[in-house]
PDB file of C-alpha atoms and ligand atoms in Angstrom:
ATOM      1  CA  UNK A   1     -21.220 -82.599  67.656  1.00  0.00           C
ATOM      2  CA  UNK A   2     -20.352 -84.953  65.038  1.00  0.00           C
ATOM      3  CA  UNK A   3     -22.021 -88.609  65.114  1.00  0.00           C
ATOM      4  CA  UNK A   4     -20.573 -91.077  62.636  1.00  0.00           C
ATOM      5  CA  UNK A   5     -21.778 -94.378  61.517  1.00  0.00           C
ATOM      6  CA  UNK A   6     -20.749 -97.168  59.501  1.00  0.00           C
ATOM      7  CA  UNK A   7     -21.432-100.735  59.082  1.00  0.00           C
ATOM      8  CA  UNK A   8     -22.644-102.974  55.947  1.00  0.00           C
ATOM      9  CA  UNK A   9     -25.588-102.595  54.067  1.00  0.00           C
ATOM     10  CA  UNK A  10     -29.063-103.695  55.542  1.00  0.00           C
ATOM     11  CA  UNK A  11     -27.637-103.598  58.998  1.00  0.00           C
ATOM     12  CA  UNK A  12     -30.233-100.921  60.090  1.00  0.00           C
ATOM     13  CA  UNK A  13     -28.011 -98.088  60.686  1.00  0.00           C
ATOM     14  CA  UNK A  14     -30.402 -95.883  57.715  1.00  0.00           C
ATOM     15  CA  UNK A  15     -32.988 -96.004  60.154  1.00  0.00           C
ATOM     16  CA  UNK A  16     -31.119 -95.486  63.625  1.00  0.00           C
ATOM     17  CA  UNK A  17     -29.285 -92.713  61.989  1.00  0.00           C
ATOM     18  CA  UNK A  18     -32.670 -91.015  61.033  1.00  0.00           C
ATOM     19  CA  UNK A  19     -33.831 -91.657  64.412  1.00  0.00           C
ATOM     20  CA  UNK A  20     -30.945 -90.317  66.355  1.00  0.00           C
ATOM     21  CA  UNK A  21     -30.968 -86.851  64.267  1.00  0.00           C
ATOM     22  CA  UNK A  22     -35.066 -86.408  64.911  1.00  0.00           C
ATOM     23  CA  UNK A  23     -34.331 -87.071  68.863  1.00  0.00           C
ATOM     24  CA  UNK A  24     -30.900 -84.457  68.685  1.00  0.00           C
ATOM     25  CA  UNK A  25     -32.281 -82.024  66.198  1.00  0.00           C
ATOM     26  CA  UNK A  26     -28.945 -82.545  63.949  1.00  0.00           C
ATOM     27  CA  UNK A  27     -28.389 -82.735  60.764  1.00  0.00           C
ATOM     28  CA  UNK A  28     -28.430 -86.237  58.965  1.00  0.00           C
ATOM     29  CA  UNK A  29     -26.422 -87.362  55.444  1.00  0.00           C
ATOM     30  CA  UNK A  30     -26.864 -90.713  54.692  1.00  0.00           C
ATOM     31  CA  UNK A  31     -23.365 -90.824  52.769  1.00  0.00           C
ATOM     32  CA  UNK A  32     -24.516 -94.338  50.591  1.00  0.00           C
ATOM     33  CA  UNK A  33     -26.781 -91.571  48.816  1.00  0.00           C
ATOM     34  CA  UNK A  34     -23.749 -89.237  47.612  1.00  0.00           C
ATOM     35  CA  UNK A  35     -21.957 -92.507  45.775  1.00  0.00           C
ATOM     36  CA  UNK A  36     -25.543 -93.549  44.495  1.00  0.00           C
ATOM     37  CA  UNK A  37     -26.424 -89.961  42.701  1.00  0.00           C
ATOM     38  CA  UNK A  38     -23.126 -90.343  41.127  1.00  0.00           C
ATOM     39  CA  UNK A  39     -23.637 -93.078  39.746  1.00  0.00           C
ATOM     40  CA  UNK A  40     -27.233 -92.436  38.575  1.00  0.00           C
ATOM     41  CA  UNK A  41     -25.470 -89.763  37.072  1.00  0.00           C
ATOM     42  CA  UNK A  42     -23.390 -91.803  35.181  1.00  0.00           C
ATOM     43  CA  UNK A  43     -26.284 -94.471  34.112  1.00  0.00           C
ATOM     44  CA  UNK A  44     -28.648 -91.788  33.110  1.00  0.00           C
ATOM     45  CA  UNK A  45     -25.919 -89.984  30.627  1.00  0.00           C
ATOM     46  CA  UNK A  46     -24.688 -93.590  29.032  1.00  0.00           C
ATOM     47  CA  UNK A  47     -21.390 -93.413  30.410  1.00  0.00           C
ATOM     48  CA  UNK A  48     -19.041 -96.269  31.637  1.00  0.00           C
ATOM     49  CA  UNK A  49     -18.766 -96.682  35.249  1.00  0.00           C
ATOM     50  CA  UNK A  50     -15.120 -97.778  34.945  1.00  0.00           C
ATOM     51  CA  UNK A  51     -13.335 -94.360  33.780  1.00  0.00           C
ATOM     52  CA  UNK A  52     -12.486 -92.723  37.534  1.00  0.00           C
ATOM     53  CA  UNK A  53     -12.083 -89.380  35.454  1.00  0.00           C
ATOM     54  CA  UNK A  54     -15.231 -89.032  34.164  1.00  0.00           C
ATOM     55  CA  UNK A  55     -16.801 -90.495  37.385  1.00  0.00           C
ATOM     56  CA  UNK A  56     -14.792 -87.920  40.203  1.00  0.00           C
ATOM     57  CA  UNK A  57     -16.495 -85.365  37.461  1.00  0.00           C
ATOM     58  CA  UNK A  58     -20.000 -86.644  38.533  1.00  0.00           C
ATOM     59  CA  UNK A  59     -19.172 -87.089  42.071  1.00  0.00           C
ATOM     60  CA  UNK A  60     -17.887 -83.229  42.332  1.00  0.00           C
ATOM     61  CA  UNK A  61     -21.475 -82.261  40.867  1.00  0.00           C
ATOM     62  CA  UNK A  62     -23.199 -83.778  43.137  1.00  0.00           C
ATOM     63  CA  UNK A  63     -25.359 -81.729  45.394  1.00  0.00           C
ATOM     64  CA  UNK A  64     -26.671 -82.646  48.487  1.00  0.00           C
ATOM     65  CA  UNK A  65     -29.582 -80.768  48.972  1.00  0.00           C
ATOM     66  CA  UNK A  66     -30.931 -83.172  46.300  1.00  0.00           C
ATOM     67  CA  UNK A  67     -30.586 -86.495  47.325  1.00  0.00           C
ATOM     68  CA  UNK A  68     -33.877 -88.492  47.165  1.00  0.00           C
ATOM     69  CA  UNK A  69     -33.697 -91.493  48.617  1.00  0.00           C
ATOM     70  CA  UNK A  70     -36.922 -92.784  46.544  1.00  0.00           C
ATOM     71  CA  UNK A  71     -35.097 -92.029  43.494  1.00  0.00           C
ATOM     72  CA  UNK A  72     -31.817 -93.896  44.453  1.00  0.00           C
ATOM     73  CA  UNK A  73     -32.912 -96.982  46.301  1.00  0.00           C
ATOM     74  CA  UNK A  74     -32.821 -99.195  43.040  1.00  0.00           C
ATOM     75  CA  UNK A  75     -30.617-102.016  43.450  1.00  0.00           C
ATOM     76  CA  UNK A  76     -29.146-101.930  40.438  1.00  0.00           C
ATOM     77  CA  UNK A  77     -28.230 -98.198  41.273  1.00  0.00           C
ATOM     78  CA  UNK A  78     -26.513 -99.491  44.351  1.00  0.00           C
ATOM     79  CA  UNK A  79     -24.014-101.880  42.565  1.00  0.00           C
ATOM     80  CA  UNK A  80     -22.953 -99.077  40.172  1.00  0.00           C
ATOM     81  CA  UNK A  81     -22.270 -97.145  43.201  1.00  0.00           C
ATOM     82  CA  UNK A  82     -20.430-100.149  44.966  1.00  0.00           C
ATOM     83  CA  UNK A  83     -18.678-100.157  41.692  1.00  0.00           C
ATOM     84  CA  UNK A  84     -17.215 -96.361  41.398  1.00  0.00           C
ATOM     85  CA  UNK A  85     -16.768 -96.226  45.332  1.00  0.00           C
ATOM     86  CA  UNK A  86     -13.150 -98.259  44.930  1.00  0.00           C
ATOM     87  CA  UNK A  87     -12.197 -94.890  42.950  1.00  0.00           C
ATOM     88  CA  UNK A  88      -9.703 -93.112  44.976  1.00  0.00           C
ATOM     89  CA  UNK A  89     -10.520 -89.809  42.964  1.00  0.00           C
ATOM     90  CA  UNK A  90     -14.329 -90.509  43.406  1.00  0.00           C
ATOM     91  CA  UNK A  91     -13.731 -90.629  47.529  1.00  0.00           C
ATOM     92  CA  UNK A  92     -11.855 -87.423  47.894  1.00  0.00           C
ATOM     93  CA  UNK A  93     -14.208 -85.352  45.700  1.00  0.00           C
ATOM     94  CA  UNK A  94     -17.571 -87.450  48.436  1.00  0.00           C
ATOM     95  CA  UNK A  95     -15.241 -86.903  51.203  1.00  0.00           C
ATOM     96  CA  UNK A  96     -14.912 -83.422  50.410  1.00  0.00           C
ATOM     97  CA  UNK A  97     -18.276 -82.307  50.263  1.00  0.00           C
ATOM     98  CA  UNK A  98     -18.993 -84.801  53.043  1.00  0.00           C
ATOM     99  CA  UNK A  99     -16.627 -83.149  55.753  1.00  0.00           C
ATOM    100  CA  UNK A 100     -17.756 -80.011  55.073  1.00  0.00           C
ATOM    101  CA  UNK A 101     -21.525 -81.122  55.864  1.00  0.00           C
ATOM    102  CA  UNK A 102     -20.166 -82.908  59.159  1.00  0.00           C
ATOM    103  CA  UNK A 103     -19.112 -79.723  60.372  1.00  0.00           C
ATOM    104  CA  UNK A 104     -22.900 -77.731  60.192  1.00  0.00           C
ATOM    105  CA  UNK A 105     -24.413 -76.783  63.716  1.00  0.00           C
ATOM    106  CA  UNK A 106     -25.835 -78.005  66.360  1.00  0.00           C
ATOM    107  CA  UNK A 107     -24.901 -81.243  65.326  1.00  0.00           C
ATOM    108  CA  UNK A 108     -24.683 -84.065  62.696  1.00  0.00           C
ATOM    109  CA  UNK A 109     -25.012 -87.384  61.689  1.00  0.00           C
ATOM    110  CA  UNK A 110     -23.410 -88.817  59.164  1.00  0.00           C
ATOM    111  CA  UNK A 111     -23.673 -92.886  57.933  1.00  0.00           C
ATOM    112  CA  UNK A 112     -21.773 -94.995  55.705  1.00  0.00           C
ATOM    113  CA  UNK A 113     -18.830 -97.192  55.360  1.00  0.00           C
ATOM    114  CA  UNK A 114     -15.777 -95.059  56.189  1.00  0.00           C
ATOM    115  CA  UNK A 115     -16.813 -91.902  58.809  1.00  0.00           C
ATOM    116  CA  UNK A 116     -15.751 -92.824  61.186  1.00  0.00           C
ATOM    117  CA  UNK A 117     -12.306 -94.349  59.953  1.00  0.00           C
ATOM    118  CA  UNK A 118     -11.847 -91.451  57.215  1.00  0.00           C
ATOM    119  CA  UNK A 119     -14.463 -88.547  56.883  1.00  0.00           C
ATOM    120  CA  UNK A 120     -14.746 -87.652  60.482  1.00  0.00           C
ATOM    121  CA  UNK A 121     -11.898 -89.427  62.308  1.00  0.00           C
ATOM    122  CA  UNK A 122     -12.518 -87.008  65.086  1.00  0.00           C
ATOM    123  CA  UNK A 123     -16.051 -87.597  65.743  1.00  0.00           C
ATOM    124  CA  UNK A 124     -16.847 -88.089  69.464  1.00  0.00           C
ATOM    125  CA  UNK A 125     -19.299 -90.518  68.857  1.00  0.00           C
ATOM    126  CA  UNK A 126     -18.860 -93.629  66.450  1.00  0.00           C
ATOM    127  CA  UNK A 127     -21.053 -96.470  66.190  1.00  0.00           C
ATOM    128  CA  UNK A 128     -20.582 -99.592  64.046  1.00  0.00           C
ATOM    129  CA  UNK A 129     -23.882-100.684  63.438  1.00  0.00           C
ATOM    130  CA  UNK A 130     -23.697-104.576  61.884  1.00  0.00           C
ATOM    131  CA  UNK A 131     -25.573-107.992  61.797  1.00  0.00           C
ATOM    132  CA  UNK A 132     -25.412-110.968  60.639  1.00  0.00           C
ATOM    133  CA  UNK A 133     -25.347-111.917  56.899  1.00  0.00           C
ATOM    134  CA  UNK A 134     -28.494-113.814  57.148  1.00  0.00           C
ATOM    135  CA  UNK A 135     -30.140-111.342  59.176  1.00  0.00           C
ATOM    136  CA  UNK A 136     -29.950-108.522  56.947  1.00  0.00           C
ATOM    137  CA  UNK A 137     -30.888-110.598  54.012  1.00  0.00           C
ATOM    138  CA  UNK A 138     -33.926-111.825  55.940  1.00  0.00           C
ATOM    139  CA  UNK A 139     -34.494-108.113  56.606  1.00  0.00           C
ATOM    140  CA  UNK A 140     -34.312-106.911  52.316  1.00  0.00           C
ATOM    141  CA  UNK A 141     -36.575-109.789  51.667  1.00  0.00           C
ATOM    142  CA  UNK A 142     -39.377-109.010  54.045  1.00  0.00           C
ATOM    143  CA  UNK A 143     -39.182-105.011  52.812  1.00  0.00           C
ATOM    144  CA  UNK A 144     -39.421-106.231  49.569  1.00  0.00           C
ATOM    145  CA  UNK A 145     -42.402-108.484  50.192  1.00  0.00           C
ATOM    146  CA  UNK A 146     -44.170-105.705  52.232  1.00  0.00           C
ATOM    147  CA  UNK A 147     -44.013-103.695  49.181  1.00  0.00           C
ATOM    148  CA  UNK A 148     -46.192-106.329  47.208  1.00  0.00           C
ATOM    149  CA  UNK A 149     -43.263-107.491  45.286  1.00  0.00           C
ATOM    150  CA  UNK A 150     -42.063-110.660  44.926  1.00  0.00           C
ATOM    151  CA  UNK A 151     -38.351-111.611  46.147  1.00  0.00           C
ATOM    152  CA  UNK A 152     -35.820-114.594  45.889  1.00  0.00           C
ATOM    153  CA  UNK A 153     -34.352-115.090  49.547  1.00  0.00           C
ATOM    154  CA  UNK A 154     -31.048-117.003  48.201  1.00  0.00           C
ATOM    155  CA  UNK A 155     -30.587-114.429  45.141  1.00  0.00           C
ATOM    156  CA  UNK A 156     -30.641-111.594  47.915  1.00  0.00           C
ATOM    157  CA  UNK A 157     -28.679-113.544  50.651  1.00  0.00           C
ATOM    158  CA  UNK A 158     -25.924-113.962  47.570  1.00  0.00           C
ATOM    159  CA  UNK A 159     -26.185-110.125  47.184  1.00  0.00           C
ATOM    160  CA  UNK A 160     -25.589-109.176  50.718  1.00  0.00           C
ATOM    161  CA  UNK A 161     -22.660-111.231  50.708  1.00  0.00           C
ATOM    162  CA  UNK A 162     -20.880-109.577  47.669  1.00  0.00           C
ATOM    163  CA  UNK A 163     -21.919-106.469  48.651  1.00  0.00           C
ATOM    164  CA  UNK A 164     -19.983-107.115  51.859  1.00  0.00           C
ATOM    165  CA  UNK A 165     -17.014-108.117  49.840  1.00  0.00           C
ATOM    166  CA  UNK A 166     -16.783-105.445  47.481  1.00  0.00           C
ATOM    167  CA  UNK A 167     -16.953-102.785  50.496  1.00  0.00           C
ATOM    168  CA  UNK A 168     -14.481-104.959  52.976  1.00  0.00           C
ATOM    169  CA  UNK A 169     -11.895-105.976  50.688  1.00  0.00           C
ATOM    170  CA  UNK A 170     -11.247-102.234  48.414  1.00  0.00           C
ATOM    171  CA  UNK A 171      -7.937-100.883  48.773  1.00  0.00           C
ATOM    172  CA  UNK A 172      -9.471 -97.442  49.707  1.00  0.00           C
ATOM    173  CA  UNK A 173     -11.293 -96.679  52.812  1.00  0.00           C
ATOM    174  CA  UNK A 174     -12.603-100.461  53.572  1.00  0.00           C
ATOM    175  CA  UNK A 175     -15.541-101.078  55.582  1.00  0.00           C
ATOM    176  CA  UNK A 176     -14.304-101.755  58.768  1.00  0.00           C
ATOM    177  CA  UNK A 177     -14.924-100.577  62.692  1.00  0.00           C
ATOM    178  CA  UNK A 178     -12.814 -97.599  63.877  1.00  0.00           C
ATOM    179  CA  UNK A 179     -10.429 -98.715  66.714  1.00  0.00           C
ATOM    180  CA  UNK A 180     -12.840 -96.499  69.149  1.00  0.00           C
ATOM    181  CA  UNK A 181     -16.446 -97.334  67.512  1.00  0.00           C
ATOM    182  CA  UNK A 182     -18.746 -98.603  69.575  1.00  0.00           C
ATOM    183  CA  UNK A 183     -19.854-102.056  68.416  1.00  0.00           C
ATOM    184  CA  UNK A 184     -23.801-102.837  67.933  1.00  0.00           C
ATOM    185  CA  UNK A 185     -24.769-105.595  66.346  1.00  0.00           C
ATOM    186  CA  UNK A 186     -28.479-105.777  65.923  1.00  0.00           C
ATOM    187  CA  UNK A 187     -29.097-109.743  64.964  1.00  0.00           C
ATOM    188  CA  UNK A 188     -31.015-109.913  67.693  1.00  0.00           C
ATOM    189  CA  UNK A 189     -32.077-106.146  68.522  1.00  0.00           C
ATOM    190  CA  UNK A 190     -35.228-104.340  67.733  1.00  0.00           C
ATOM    191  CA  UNK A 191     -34.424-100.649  66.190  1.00  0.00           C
ATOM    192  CA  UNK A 192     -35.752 -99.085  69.516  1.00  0.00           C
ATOM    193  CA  UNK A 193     -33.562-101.121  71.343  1.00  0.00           C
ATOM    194  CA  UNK A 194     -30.696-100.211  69.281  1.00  0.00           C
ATOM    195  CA  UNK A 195     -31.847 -96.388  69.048  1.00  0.00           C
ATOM    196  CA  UNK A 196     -31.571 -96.884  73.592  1.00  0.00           C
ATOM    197  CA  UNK A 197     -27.948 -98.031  73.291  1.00  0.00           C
ATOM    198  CA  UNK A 198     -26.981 -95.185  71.198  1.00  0.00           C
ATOM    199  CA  UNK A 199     -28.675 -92.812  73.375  1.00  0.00           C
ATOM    200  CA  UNK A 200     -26.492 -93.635  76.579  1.00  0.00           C
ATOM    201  CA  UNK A 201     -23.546 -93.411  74.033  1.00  0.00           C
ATOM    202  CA  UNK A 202     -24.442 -89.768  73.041  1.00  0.00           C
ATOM    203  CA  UNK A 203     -25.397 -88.419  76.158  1.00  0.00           C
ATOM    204  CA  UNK A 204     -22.251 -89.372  78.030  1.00  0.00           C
ATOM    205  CA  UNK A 205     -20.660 -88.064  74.838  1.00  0.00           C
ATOM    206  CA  UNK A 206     -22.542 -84.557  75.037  1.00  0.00           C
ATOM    207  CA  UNK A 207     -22.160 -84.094  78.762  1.00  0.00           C
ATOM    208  CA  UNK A 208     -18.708 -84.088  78.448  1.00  0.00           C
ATOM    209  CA  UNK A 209     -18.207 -81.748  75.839  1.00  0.00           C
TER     210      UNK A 209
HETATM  211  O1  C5P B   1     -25.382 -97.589  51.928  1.00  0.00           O
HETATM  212  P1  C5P B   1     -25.714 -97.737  50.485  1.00  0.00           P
HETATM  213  O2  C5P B   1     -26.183 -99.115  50.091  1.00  0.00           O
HETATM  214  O3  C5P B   1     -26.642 -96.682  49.983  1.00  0.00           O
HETATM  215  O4  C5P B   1     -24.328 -97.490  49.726  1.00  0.00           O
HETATM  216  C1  C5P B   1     -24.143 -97.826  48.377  1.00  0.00           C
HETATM  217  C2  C5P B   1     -22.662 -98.137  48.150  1.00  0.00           C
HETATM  218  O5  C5P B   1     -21.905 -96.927  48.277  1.00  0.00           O
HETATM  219  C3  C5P B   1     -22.048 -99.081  49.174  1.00  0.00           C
HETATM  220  O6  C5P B   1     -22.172-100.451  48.836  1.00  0.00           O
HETATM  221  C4  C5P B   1     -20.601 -98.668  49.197  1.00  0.00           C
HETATM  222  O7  C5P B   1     -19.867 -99.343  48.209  1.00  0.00           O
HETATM  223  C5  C5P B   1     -20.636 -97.198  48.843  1.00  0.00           C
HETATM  224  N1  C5P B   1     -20.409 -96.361  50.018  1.00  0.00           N
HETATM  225  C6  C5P B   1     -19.103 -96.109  50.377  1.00  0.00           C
HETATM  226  N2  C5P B   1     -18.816 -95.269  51.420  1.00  0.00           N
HETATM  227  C7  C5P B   1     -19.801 -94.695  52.116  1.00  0.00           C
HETATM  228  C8  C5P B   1     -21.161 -94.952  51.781  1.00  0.00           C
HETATM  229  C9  C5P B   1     -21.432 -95.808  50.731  1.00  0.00           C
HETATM  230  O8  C5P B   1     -18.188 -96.650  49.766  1.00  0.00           O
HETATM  231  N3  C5P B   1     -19.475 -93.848  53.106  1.00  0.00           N
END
């Protein structure tokens, strides 16, 4: 059982995926992670993040096993990865190492931008987890507050947005919905509410496999 999800960044679907794989007992990879460690990789060891040969070399050492989220979360480690992610060569090494953790039993859940259109095209299950601009900002803000920090609203609404572009308009495996994704747009959801939608989704899904 393969459950794929994709929308834009800060549209909730980290935390519905987590949620789903605790109820199911599956598997999760948050995909964002695997193009974040490679470009870590590529910070930490001085190199540029615009030479797609060194970078598909990073990407193919990446191991999933050790994917910290803590460690990764850094925004400025998530617009190097925006960066190498229009890489063709940089995809197919992810991809690779991606569909091969799709396929581990009883189940997984994988989240991103592209599962659903590219990694697991097959996946019985697709959600396309999205809300509005302003939403999502609103959300980064208020995380970032809660943490004690201080935040700029418009300097994070103005990130959203290009962060939106960057992953809509690449050539290679664009954000978008698969044709048979199941919309959910959480603007106006709370994450239990969301998690309830899913749930009818899967369970028609699993009793008719
Ligand atoms: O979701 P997260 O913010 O961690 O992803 C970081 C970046 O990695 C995204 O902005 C996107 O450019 C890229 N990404 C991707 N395909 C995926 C997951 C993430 O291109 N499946």
């Amino acid at each position: 059982m393969i459950i794929a999800i994709d929308g834009p960044a800060a549209a909730g679907k980290g935390t519905l995926s987590r949620q789903i794989a605790d109820a199911y007992g599956f598997h999760h990879l948050d995909t964002g992670l695997t193009y974040r460690a490679t470009a870590k990789a590529l910070l930490d060891a001085g190199l540029p993040l615009d030479d797609e040969a060194v970078a598909e070399k990073m990407a193919r050492e990446v191991e999933l096993a050790g994917l910290d989220r803590d460690i990764l979360s850094s925004h400025a480690i998530g617009e190097a990865a925006s960066k190498i992610a229009v890489m063709p060569a940089v995809r197919r090494a992810l991809v690779e190492a991606q569909r091969a953790f799709s396929l581990r039993e009883p189940g997984t859940v994988l989240d991103g931008r592209d599962i659903g259109t590219v990694v697991c095209p097959e996946a019985p299950v697709k959600l396309y987890v999205t809300a509005s601009a302003d939403v999502r900002a609103n959300r980064r803000y208020e995380e970032i507050l809660g943490k004690g920090q201080s935040a700029d609203y418009a300097e994070i609404f103005a990130d959203v947005r290009k962060r939106d572009e960057r992953d809509m308009g690449r050539a290679d495996s664009p954000l978008k919905p698969a044709e048979d994704a199941h919309l959910l747009d959480t603007s106006e959801m709370s994450i239990e509410a969301a998690f309830q939608a899913a749930k009818v989704i899967i369970d028609a899904a699993l009793k008719k496999k």
